[in-house]
Amino acid sequence: MSDNVNVDEVINQCVQILEQIANDNSVPRNIRRSANEVVDKLQNGDEQLFLRASSSISILEDVSNDPNIPLHTRTLIWNVVSQLETIPTDK
């Protein structure tokens, strides 16, 4: 039971950070759009959690390689990726 709480907490923290990025006007529009896409994906209960997490990680890794991304945003994205990587594959 505590595992579910921790996983839900991780998802909620990631969503909060991604929403912060999506609402930051200093971040290029394509990166904000990707952040919103990942939020939608993480909150989509139709897919298994580890699939949502892994596809979100893939999107975020692509975004973090964008040369136009502000340094503080790249750091936030790496933080989100690190948190998503803690989600077990059996969830």
mmCIF file of N, CA, C and O in Angstrom:
data_model
loop_
_atom_site.group_PDB
_atom_site.id
_atom_site.type_symbol
_atom_site.label_atom_id
_atom_site.label_comp_id
_atom_site.label_asym_id
_atom_site.label_seq_id
_atom_site.Cartn_x
_atom_site.Cartn_y
_atom_site.Cartn_z
ATOM 1 N N MET A 1 0.825 -1.196 0.000
ATOM 2 C CA MET A 1 0.000 0.000 0.000
ATOM 3 C C MET A 1 0.865 1.254 0.000
ATOM 4 O O MET A 1 0.592 2.187 -0.714
ATOM 5 N N SER A 2 1.910 1.266 0.799
ATOM 6 C CA SER A 2 2.762 2.449 0.854
ATOM 7 C C SER A 2 3.468 2.684 -0.478
ATOM 8 O O SER A 2 3.787 3.808 -0.818
ATOM 9 N N ASP A 3 3.709 1.600 -1.261
ATOM 10 C CA ASP A 3 4.316 1.761 -2.574
ATOM 11 C C ASP A 3 3.421 2.598 -3.486
ATOM 12 O O ASP A 3 3.896 3.460 -4.211
ATOM 13 N N ASN A 4 2.109 2.337 -3.451
ATOM 14 C CA ASN A 4 1.182 3.103 -4.269
ATOM 15 C C ASN A 4 1.185 4.568 -3.894
ATOM 16 O O ASN A 4 1.123 5.436 -4.751
ATOM 17 N N VAL A 5 1.237 4.840 -2.594
ATOM 18 C CA VAL A 5 1.273 6.231 -2.144
ATOM 19 C C VAL A 5 2.535 6.906 -2.659
ATOM 20 O O VAL A 5 2.496 8.022 -3.165
ATOM 21 N N ASN A 6 3.669 6.212 -2.568
ATOM 22 C CA ASN A 6 4.917 6.787 -3.037
ATOM 23 C C ASN A 6 4.896 7.027 -4.543
ATOM 24 O O ASN A 6 5.363 8.058 -5.007
ATOM 25 N N VAL A 7 4.357 6.071 -5.295
ATOM 26 C CA VAL A 7 4.267 6.222 -6.748
ATOM 27 C C VAL A 7 3.342 7.375 -7.096
ATOM 28 O O VAL A 7 3.663 8.205 -7.951
ATOM 29 N N ASP A 8 2.197 7.465 -6.426
ATOM 30 C CA ASP A 8 1.278 8.585 -6.668
ATOM 31 C C ASP A 8 1.938 9.912 -6.331
ATOM 32 O O ASP A 8 1.754 10.907 -7.037
ATOM 33 N N GLU A 9 2.715 9.913 -5.261
ATOM 34 C CA GLU A 9 3.416 11.131 -4.853
ATOM 35 C C GLU A 9 4.440 11.536 -5.906
ATOM 36 O O GLU A 9 4.562 12.712 -6.245
ATOM 37 N N VAL A 10 5.167 10.560 -6.442
ATOM 38 C CA VAL A 10 6.153 10.832 -7.496
ATOM 39 C C VAL A 10 5.459 11.434 -8.711
ATOM 40 O O VAL A 10 5.901 12.444 -9.259
ATOM 41 N N ILE A 11 4.354 10.825 -9.126
ATOM 42 C CA ILE A 11 3.613 11.328 -10.293
ATOM 43 C C ILE A 11 3.128 12.753 -10.036
ATOM 44 O O ILE A 11 3.268 13.635 -10.888
ATOM 45 N N ASN A 12 2.569 13.003 -8.853
ATOM 46 C CA ASN A 12 2.077 14.341 -8.526
ATOM 47 C C ASN A 12 3.198 15.375 -8.532
ATOM 48 O O ASN A 12 3.021 16.490 -9.037
ATOM 49 N N GLN A 13 4.363 15.017 -7.985
ATOM 50 C CA GLN A 13 5.501 15.945 -7.981
ATOM 51 C C GLN A 13 5.960 16.238 -9.408
ATOM 52 O O GLN A 13 6.241 17.388 -9.752
ATOM 53 N N CYS A 14 6.015 15.198 -10.232
ATOM 54 C CA CYS A 14 6.425 15.372 -11.625
ATOM 55 C C CYS A 14 5.441 16.270 -12.373
ATOM 56 O O CYS A 14 5.850 17.163 -13.121
ATOM 57 N N VAL A 15 4.154 16.027 -12.165
ATOM 58 C CA VAL A 15 3.121 16.838 -12.824
ATOM 59 C C VAL A 15 3.251 18.302 -12.403
ATOM 60 O O VAL A 15 3.157 19.207 -13.240
ATOM 61 N N GLN A 16 3.485 18.548 -11.125
ATOM 62 C CA GLN A 16 3.638 19.929 -10.651
ATOM 63 C C GLN A 16 4.819 20.623 -11.321
ATOM 64 O O GLN A 16 4.701 21.770 -11.769
ATOM 65 N N ILE A 17 5.941 19.938 -11.418
ATOM 66 C CA ILE A 17 7.132 20.533 -12.053
ATOM 67 C C ILE A 17 6.861 20.781 -13.527
ATOM 68 O O ILE A 17 7.200 21.847 -14.063
ATOM 69 N N LEU A 18 6.247 19.816 -14.197
ATOM 70 C CA LEU A 18 5.955 19.964 -15.625
ATOM 71 C C LEU A 18 4.961 21.091 -15.884
ATOM 72 O O LEU A 18 5.082 21.818 -16.873
ATOM 73 N N GLU A 19 3.985 21.253 -14.994
ATOM 74 C CA GLU A 19 3.040 22.360 -15.148
ATOM 75 C C GLU A 19 3.748 23.701 -14.948
ATOM 76 O O GLU A 19 3.428 24.685 -15.618
ATOM 77 N N GLN A 20 4.708 23.720 -14.042
ATOM 78 C CA GLN A 20 5.508 24.936 -13.829
ATOM 79 C C GLN A 20 6.270 25.282 -15.117
ATOM 80 O O GLN A 20 6.296 26.436 -15.534
ATOM 81 N N ILE A 21 6.854 24.281 -15.761
ATOM 82 C CA ILE A 21 7.571 24.497 -17.022
ATOM 83 C C ILE A 21 6.599 24.970 -18.101
ATOM 84 O O ILE A 21 6.884 25.906 -18.844
ATOM 85 N N ALA A 22 5.439 24.316 -18.184
ATOM 86 C CA ALA A 22 4.447 24.632 -19.217
ATOM 87 C C ALA A 22 3.917 26.057 -19.083
ATOM 88 O O ALA A 22 3.498 26.662 -20.073
ATOM 89 N N ASN A 23 3.936 26.606 -17.873
ATOM 90 C CA ASN A 23 3.417 27.962 -17.645
ATOM 91 C C ASN A 23 4.506 29.031 -17.617
ATOM 92 O O ASN A 23 4.217 30.188 -17.348
ATOM 93 N N ASP A 24 5.749 28.642 -17.897
ATOM 94 C CA ASP A 24 6.878 29.570 -17.861
ATOM 95 C C ASP A 24 7.090 30.158 -19.253
ATOM 96 O O ASP A 24 7.505 29.461 -20.180
ATOM 97 N N ASN A 25 6.807 31.441 -19.399
ATOM 98 C CA ASN A 25 6.915 32.087 -20.714
ATOM 99 C C ASN A 25 8.346 32.252 -21.205
ATOM 100 O O ASN A 25 8.565 32.585 -22.364
ATOM 101 N N SER A 26 9.339 32.027 -20.335
ATOM 102 C CA SER A 26 10.731 32.104 -20.777
ATOM 103 C C SER A 26 11.171 30.803 -21.460
ATOM 104 O O SER A 26 12.255 30.731 -22.030
ATOM 105 N N VAL A 27 10.311 29.792 -21.405
ATOM 106 C CA VAL A 27 10.603 28.501 -22.027
ATOM 107 C C VAL A 27 9.995 28.499 -23.437
ATOM 108 O O VAL A 27 8.857 28.919 -23.621
ATOM 109 N N PRO A 28 10.762 28.040 -24.433
ATOM 110 C CA PRO A 28 10.217 27.989 -25.802
ATOM 111 C C PRO A 28 8.913 27.185 -25.885
ATOM 112 O O PRO A 28 8.712 26.229 -25.135
ATOM 113 N N ARG A 29 8.065 27.604 -26.803
ATOM 114 C CA ARG A 29 6.719 27.037 -26.924
ATOM 115 C C ARG A 29 6.731 25.524 -27.151
ATOM 116 O O ARG A 29 5.920 24.809 -26.575
ATOM 117 N N ASN A 30 7.637 25.021 -27.983
ATOM 118 C CA ASN A 30 7.654 23.575 -28.256
ATOM 119 C C ASN A 30 7.974 22.768 -26.995
ATOM 120 O O ASN A 30 7.457 21.670 -26.805
ATOM 121 N N ILE A 31 8.790 23.320 -26.117
ATOM 122 C CA ILE A 31 9.139 22.635 -24.869
ATOM 123 C C ILE A 31 7.955 22.678 -23.908
ATOM 124 O O ILE A 31 7.640 21.684 -23.247
ATOM 125 N N ARG A 32 7.261 23.818 -23.860
ATOM 126 C CA ARG A 32 6.057 23.910 -23.017
ATOM 127 C C ARG A 32 4.993 22.943 -23.513
ATOM 128 O O ARG A 32 4.305 22.289 -22.729
ATOM 129 N N ARG A 33 4.877 22.823 -24.831
ATOM 130 C CA ARG A 33 3.901 21.893 -25.422
ATOM 131 C C ARG A 33 4.248 20.451 -25.034
ATOM 132 O O ARG A 33 3.369 19.664 -24.666
ATOM 133 N N SER A 34 5.525 20.104 -25.083
ATOM 134 C CA SER A 34 5.954 18.756 -24.693
ATOM 135 C C SER A 34 5.692 18.497 -23.211
ATOM 136 O O SER A 34 5.288 17.397 -22.827
ATOM 137 N N ALA A 35 5.906 19.513 -22.382
ATOM 138 C CA ALA A 35 5.630 19.371 -20.945
ATOM 139 C C ALA A 35 4.146 19.081 -20.725
ATOM 140 O O ALA A 35 3.786 18.201 -19.934
ATOM 141 N N ASN A 36 3.278 19.797 -21.435
ATOM 142 C CA ASN A 36 1.837 19.542 -21.339
ATOM 143 C C ASN A 36 1.481 18.137 -21.834
ATOM 144 O O ASN A 36 0.631 17.462 -21.256
ATOM 145 N N GLU A 37 2.140 17.700 -22.892
ATOM 146 C CA GLU A 37 1.899 16.359 -23.437
ATOM 147 C C GLU A 37 2.251 15.295 -22.397
ATOM 148 O O GLU A 37 1.507 14.321 -22.208
ATOM 149 N N VAL A 38 3.368 15.487 -21.700
ATOM 150 C CA VAL A 38 3.784 14.517 -20.680
ATOM 151 C C VAL A 38 2.817 14.533 -19.493
ATOM 152 O O VAL A 38 2.482 13.476 -18.951
ATOM 153 N N VAL A 39 2.343 15.722 -19.107
ATOM 154 C CA VAL A 39 1.355 15.809 -18.020
ATOM 155 C C VAL A 39 0.117 15.001 -18.402
ATOM 156 O O VAL A 39 -0.379 14.194 -17.603
ATOM 157 N N ASP A 40 -0.374 15.203 -19.618
ATOM 158 C CA ASP A 40 -1.555 14.456 -20.078
ATOM 159 C C ASP A 40 -1.298 12.960 -20.058
ATOM 160 O O ASP A 40 -2.144 12.170 -19.643
ATOM 161 N N LYS A 41 -0.114 12.565 -20.504
ATOM 162 C CA LYS A 41 0.235 11.148 -20.554
ATOM 163 C C LYS A 41 0.295 10.551 -19.145
ATOM 164 O O LYS A 41 -0.240 9.478 -18.895
ATOM 165 N N LEU A 42 0.920 11.262 -18.216
ATOM 166 C CA LEU A 42 1.041 10.756 -16.847
ATOM 167 C C LEU A 42 -0.310 10.638 -16.158
ATOM 168 O O LEU A 42 -0.512 9.767 -15.320
ATOM 169 N N GLN A 43 -1.241 11.513 -16.509
ATOM 170 C CA GLN A 43 -2.548 11.511 -15.864
ATOM 171 C C GLN A 43 -3.556 10.611 -16.574
ATOM 172 O O GLN A 43 -4.675 10.450 -16.109
ATOM 173 N N ASN A 44 -3.148 9.987 -17.674
ATOM 174 C CA ASN A 44 -4.027 9.101 -18.437
ATOM 175 C C ASN A 44 -4.068 7.731 -17.765
ATOM 176 O O ASN A 44 -3.147 6.934 -17.884
ATOM 177 N N GLY A 45 -5.145 7.435 -17.065
ATOM 178 C CA GLY A 45 -5.264 6.183 -16.327
ATOM 179 C C GLY A 45 -5.555 4.969 -17.191
ATOM 180 O O GLY A 45 -5.640 3.856 -16.695
ATOM 181 N N ASP A 46 -5.706 5.157 -18.509
ATOM 182 C CA ASP A 46 -6.038 4.041 -19.391
ATOM 183 C C ASP A 46 -4.833 3.150 -19.677
ATOM 184 O O ASP A 46 -4.986 2.001 -20.061
ATOM 185 N N GLU A 47 -3.637 3.702 -19.502
ATOM 186 C CA GLU A 47 -2.410 2.969 -19.797
ATOM 187 C C GLU A 47 -1.749 2.532 -18.497
ATOM 188 O O GLU A 47 -1.905 3.190 -17.474
ATOM 189 N N GLN A 48 -0.987 1.443 -18.547
ATOM 190 C CA GLN A 48 -0.269 1.002 -17.357
ATOM 191 C C GLN A 48 0.744 2.077 -16.950
ATOM 192 O O GLN A 48 1.331 2.736 -17.802
ATOM 193 N N LEU A 49 0.949 2.199 -15.651
ATOM 194 C CA LEU A 49 1.792 3.260 -15.113
ATOM 195 C C LEU A 49 3.209 3.217 -15.655
ATOM 196 O O LEU A 49 3.752 4.244 -16.060
ATOM 197 N N PHE A 50 3.827 2.051 -15.700
ATOM 198 C CA PHE A 50 5.216 2.003 -16.156
ATOM 199 C C PHE A 50 5.329 2.361 -17.639
ATOM 200 O O PHE A 50 6.339 2.919 -18.066
ATOM 201 N N LEU A 51 4.286 2.076 -18.431
ATOM 202 C CA LEU A 51 4.292 2.479 -19.844
ATOM 203 C C LEU A 51 4.182 3.988 -19.971
ATOM 204 O O LEU A 51 4.873 4.606 -20.789
ATOM 205 N N ARG A 52 3.317 4.588 -19.142
ATOM 206 C CA ARG A 52 3.193 6.045 -19.137
ATOM 207 C C ARG A 52 4.513 6.683 -18.742
ATOM 208 O O ARG A 52 4.945 7.663 -19.349
ATOM 209 N N ALA A 53 5.152 6.110 -17.720
ATOM 210 C CA ALA A 53 6.414 6.659 -17.229
ATOM 211 C C ALA A 53 7.503 6.537 -18.287
ATOM 212 O O ALA A 53 8.225 7.499 -18.554
ATOM 213 N N SER A 54 7.618 5.370 -18.911
ATOM 214 C CA SER A 54 8.698 5.182 -19.883
ATOM 215 C C SER A 54 8.509 6.035 -21.132
ATOM 216 O O SER A 54 9.474 6.598 -21.652
ATOM 217 N N SER A 55 7.278 6.184 -21.610
ATOM 218 C CA SER A 55 7.069 7.040 -22.781
ATOM 219 C C SER A 55 7.276 8.513 -22.414
ATOM 220 O O SER A 55 7.784 9.294 -23.220
ATOM 221 N N SER A 56 6.944 8.877 -21.176
ATOM 222 C CA SER A 56 7.193 10.245 -20.707
ATOM 223 C C SER A 56 8.684 10.520 -20.621
ATOM 224 O O SER A 56 9.146 11.594 -21.024
ATOM 225 N N ILE A 57 9.437 9.551 -20.128
ATOM 226 C CA ILE A 57 10.896 9.696 -20.043
ATOM 227 C C ILE A 57 11.475 9.910 -21.436
ATOM 228 O O ILE A 57 12.336 10.774 -21.642
ATOM 229 N N SER A 58 10.994 9.151 -22.392
ATOM 230 C CA SER A 58 11.479 9.270 -23.770
ATOM 231 C C SER A 58 11.241 10.681 -24.318
ATOM 232 O O SER A 58 12.143 11.297 -24.905
ATOM 233 N N ILE A 59 10.038 11.205 -24.119
ATOM 234 C CA ILE A 59 9.709 12.559 -24.584
ATOM 235 C C ILE A 59 10.609 13.587 -23.900
ATOM 236 O O ILE A 59 11.165 14.477 -24.545
ATOM 237 N N LEU A 60 10.757 13.439 -22.588
ATOM 238 C CA LEU A 60 11.541 14.414 -21.825
ATOM 239 C C LEU A 60 13.022 14.363 -22.187
ATOM 240 O O LEU A 60 13.695 15.405 -22.199
ATOM 241 N N GLU A 61 13.542 13.185 -22.478
ATOM 242 C CA GLU A 61 14.945 13.095 -22.890
ATOM 243 C C GLU A 61 15.162 13.801 -24.223
ATOM 244 O O GLU A 61 16.171 14.473 -24.415
ATOM 245 N N ASP A 62 14.209 13.650 -25.147
ATOM 246 C CA ASP A 62 14.300 14.371 -26.418
ATOM 247 C C ASP A 62 14.280 15.879 -26.184
ATOM 248 O O ASP A 62 15.078 16.615 -26.760
ATOM 249 N N VAL A 63 13.374 16.328 -25.334
ATOM 250 C CA VAL A 63 13.237 17.756 -25.042
ATOM 251 C C VAL A 63 14.508 18.309 -24.386
ATOM 252 O O VAL A 63 14.940 19.412 -24.698
ATOM 253 N N SER A 64 15.102 17.530 -23.487
ATOM 254 C CA SER A 64 16.275 18.033 -22.762
ATOM 255 C C SER A 64 17.479 18.232 -23.674
ATOM 256 O O SER A 64 18.417 18.939 -23.316
ATOM 257 N N ASN A 65 17.442 17.631 -24.862
ATOM 258 C CA ASN A 65 18.530 17.799 -25.831
ATOM 259 C C ASN A 65 18.314 18.993 -26.756
ATOM 260 O O ASN A 65 19.177 19.285 -27.589
ATOM 261 N N ASP A 66 17.192 19.669 -26.609
ATOM 262 C CA ASP A 66 16.899 20.850 -27.426
ATOM 263 C C ASP A 66 17.910 21.950 -27.093
ATOM 264 O O ASP A 66 18.069 22.314 -25.932
ATOM 265 N N PRO A 67 18.599 22.503 -28.090
ATOM 266 C CA PRO A 67 19.619 23.533 -27.808
ATOM 267 C C PRO A 67 19.033 24.847 -27.288
ATOM 268 O O PRO A 67 19.763 25.645 -26.698
ATOM 269 N N ASN A 68 17.735 25.054 -27.488
ATOM 270 C CA ASN A 68 17.112 26.313 -27.060
ATOM 271 C C ASN A 68 16.546 26.275 -25.650
ATOM 272 O O ASN A 68 15.989 27.260 -25.181
ATOM 273 N N ILE A 69 16.678 25.146 -24.976
ATOM 274 C CA ILE A 69 16.081 25.007 -23.653
ATOM 275 C C ILE A 69 16.915 25.781 -22.624
ATOM 276 O O ILE A 69 18.140 25.676 -22.606
ATOM 277 N N PRO A 70 16.257 26.576 -21.790
ATOM 278 C CA PRO A 70 16.998 27.284 -20.724
ATOM 279 C C PRO A 70 17.611 26.278 -19.745
ATOM 280 O O PRO A 70 17.045 25.213 -19.497
ATOM 281 N N LEU A 71 18.755 26.633 -19.207
ATOM 282 C CA LEU A 71 19.484 25.726 -18.318
ATOM 283 C C LEU A 71 18.644 25.297 -17.117
ATOM 284 O O LEU A 71 18.619 24.116 -16.757
ATOM 285 N N HIS A 72 17.913 26.245 -16.488
ATOM 286 C CA HIS A 72 17.109 25.883 -15.314
ATOM 287 C C HIS A 72 15.998 24.903 -15.690
ATOM 288 O O HIS A 72 15.642 24.030 -14.910
ATOM 289 N N THR A 73 15.474 25.015 -16.900
ATOM 290 C CA THR A 73 14.420 24.103 -17.357
ATOM 291 C C THR A 73 14.994 22.718 -17.611
ATOM 292 O O THR A 73 14.380 21.705 -17.255
ATOM 293 N N ARG A 74 16.186 22.666 -18.201
ATOM 294 C CA ARG A 74 16.837 21.377 -18.445
ATOM 295 C C ARG A 74 17.060 20.641 -17.118
ATOM 296 O O ARG A 74 16.813 19.445 -16.998
ATOM 297 N N THR A 75 17.480 21.384 -16.104
ATOM 298 C CA THR A 75 17.710 20.789 -14.785
ATOM 299 C C THR A 75 16.403 20.236 -14.215
ATOM 300 O O THR A 75 16.373 19.133 -13.667
ATOM 301 N N LEU A 76 15.313 20.992 -14.349
ATOM 302 C CA LEU A 76 14.005 20.522 -13.866
ATOM 303 C C LEU A 76 13.578 19.248 -14.601
ATOM 304 O O LEU A 76 13.063 18.310 -13.989
ATOM 305 N N ILE A 77 13.812 19.219 -15.900
ATOM 306 C CA ILE A 77 13.420 18.049 -16.695
ATOM 307 C C ILE A 77 14.241 16.831 -16.279
ATOM 308 O O ILE A 77 13.706 15.732 -16.138
ATOM 309 N N TRP A 78 15.532 17.018 -16.043
ATOM 310 C CA TRP A 78 16.360 15.900 -15.582
ATOM 311 C C TRP A 78 15.864 15.388 -14.234
ATOM 312 O O TRP A 78 15.871 14.186 -13.979
ATOM 313 N N ASN A 79 15.423 16.309 -13.390
ATOM 314 C CA ASN A 79 14.875 15.935 -12.090
ATOM 315 C C ASN A 79 13.615 15.073 -12.271
ATOM 316 O O ASN A 79 13.450 14.049 -11.610
ATOM 317 N N VAL A 80 12.739 15.492 -13.159
ATOM 318 C CA VAL A 80 11.503 14.734 -13.425
ATOM 319 C C VAL A 80 11.847 13.352 -13.975
ATOM 320 O O VAL A 80 11.288 12.345 -13.532
ATOM 321 N N VAL A 81 12.790 13.294 -14.917
ATOM 322 C CA VAL A 81 13.194 12.003 -15.491
ATOM 323 C C VAL A 81 13.725 11.086 -14.395
ATOM 324 O O VAL A 81 13.363 9.910 -14.316
ATOM 325 N N SER A 82 14.550 11.622 -13.518
ATOM 326 C CA SER A 82 15.106 10.824 -12.415
ATOM 327 C C SER A 82 13.987 10.270 -11.527
ATOM 328 O O SER A 82 14.032 9.112 -11.111
ATOM 329 N N GLN A 83 12.999 11.113 -11.239
ATOM 330 C CA GLN A 83 11.885 10.656 -10.408
ATOM 331 C C GLN A 83 11.062 9.579 -11.131
ATOM 332 O O GLN A 83 10.663 8.591 -10.522
ATOM 333 N N LEU A 84 10.808 9.776 -12.420
ATOM 334 C CA LEU A 84 10.028 8.794 -13.174
ATOM 335 C C LEU A 84 10.752 7.455 -13.276
ATOM 336 O O LEU A 84 10.120 6.401 -13.332
ATOM 337 N N GLU A 85 12.077 7.499 -13.294
ATOM 338 C CA GLU A 85 12.858 6.262 -13.377
ATOM 339 C C GLU A 85 12.732 5.419 -12.106
ATOM 340 O O GLU A 85 13.088 4.245 -12.111
ATOM 341 N N THR A 86 12.226 6.002 -11.020
ATOM 342 C CA THR A 86 12.063 5.237 -9.777
ATOM 343 C C THR A 86 10.777 4.404 -9.778
ATOM 344 O O THR A 86 10.586 3.584 -8.886
ATOM 345 N N ILE A 87 9.914 4.618 -10.763
ATOM 346 C CA ILE A 87 8.647 3.873 -10.828
ATOM 347 C C ILE A 87 8.927 2.436 -11.238
ATOM 348 O O ILE A 87 9.552 2.193 -12.273
ATOM 349 N N PRO A 88 8.489 1.479 -10.420
ATOM 350 C CA PRO A 88 8.767 0.069 -10.739
ATOM 351 C C PRO A 88 8.039 -0.389 -12.008
ATOM 352 O O PRO A 88 6.967 0.123 -12.323
ATOM 353 N N THR A 89 8.621 -1.333 -12.708
ATOM 354 C CA THR A 89 8.041 -1.806 -13.965
ATOM 355 C C THR A 89 6.850 -2.724 -13.768
ATOM 356 O O THR A 89 6.180 -3.082 -14.718
ATOM 357 N N ASP A 90 6.567 -3.096 -12.530
ATOM 358 C CA ASP A 90 5.418 -3.980 -12.280
ATOM 359 C C ASP A 90 4.164 -3.224 -11.868
ATOM 360 O O ASP A 90 3.192 -3.808 -11.442
ATOM 361 N N LYS A 91 4.172 -1.911 -11.970
ATOM 362 C CA LYS A 91 3.018 -1.091 -11.571
ATOM 363 C C LYS A 91 2.129 -0.818 -12.758
ATOM 364 O O LYS A 91 2.543 -0.675 -13.851
#
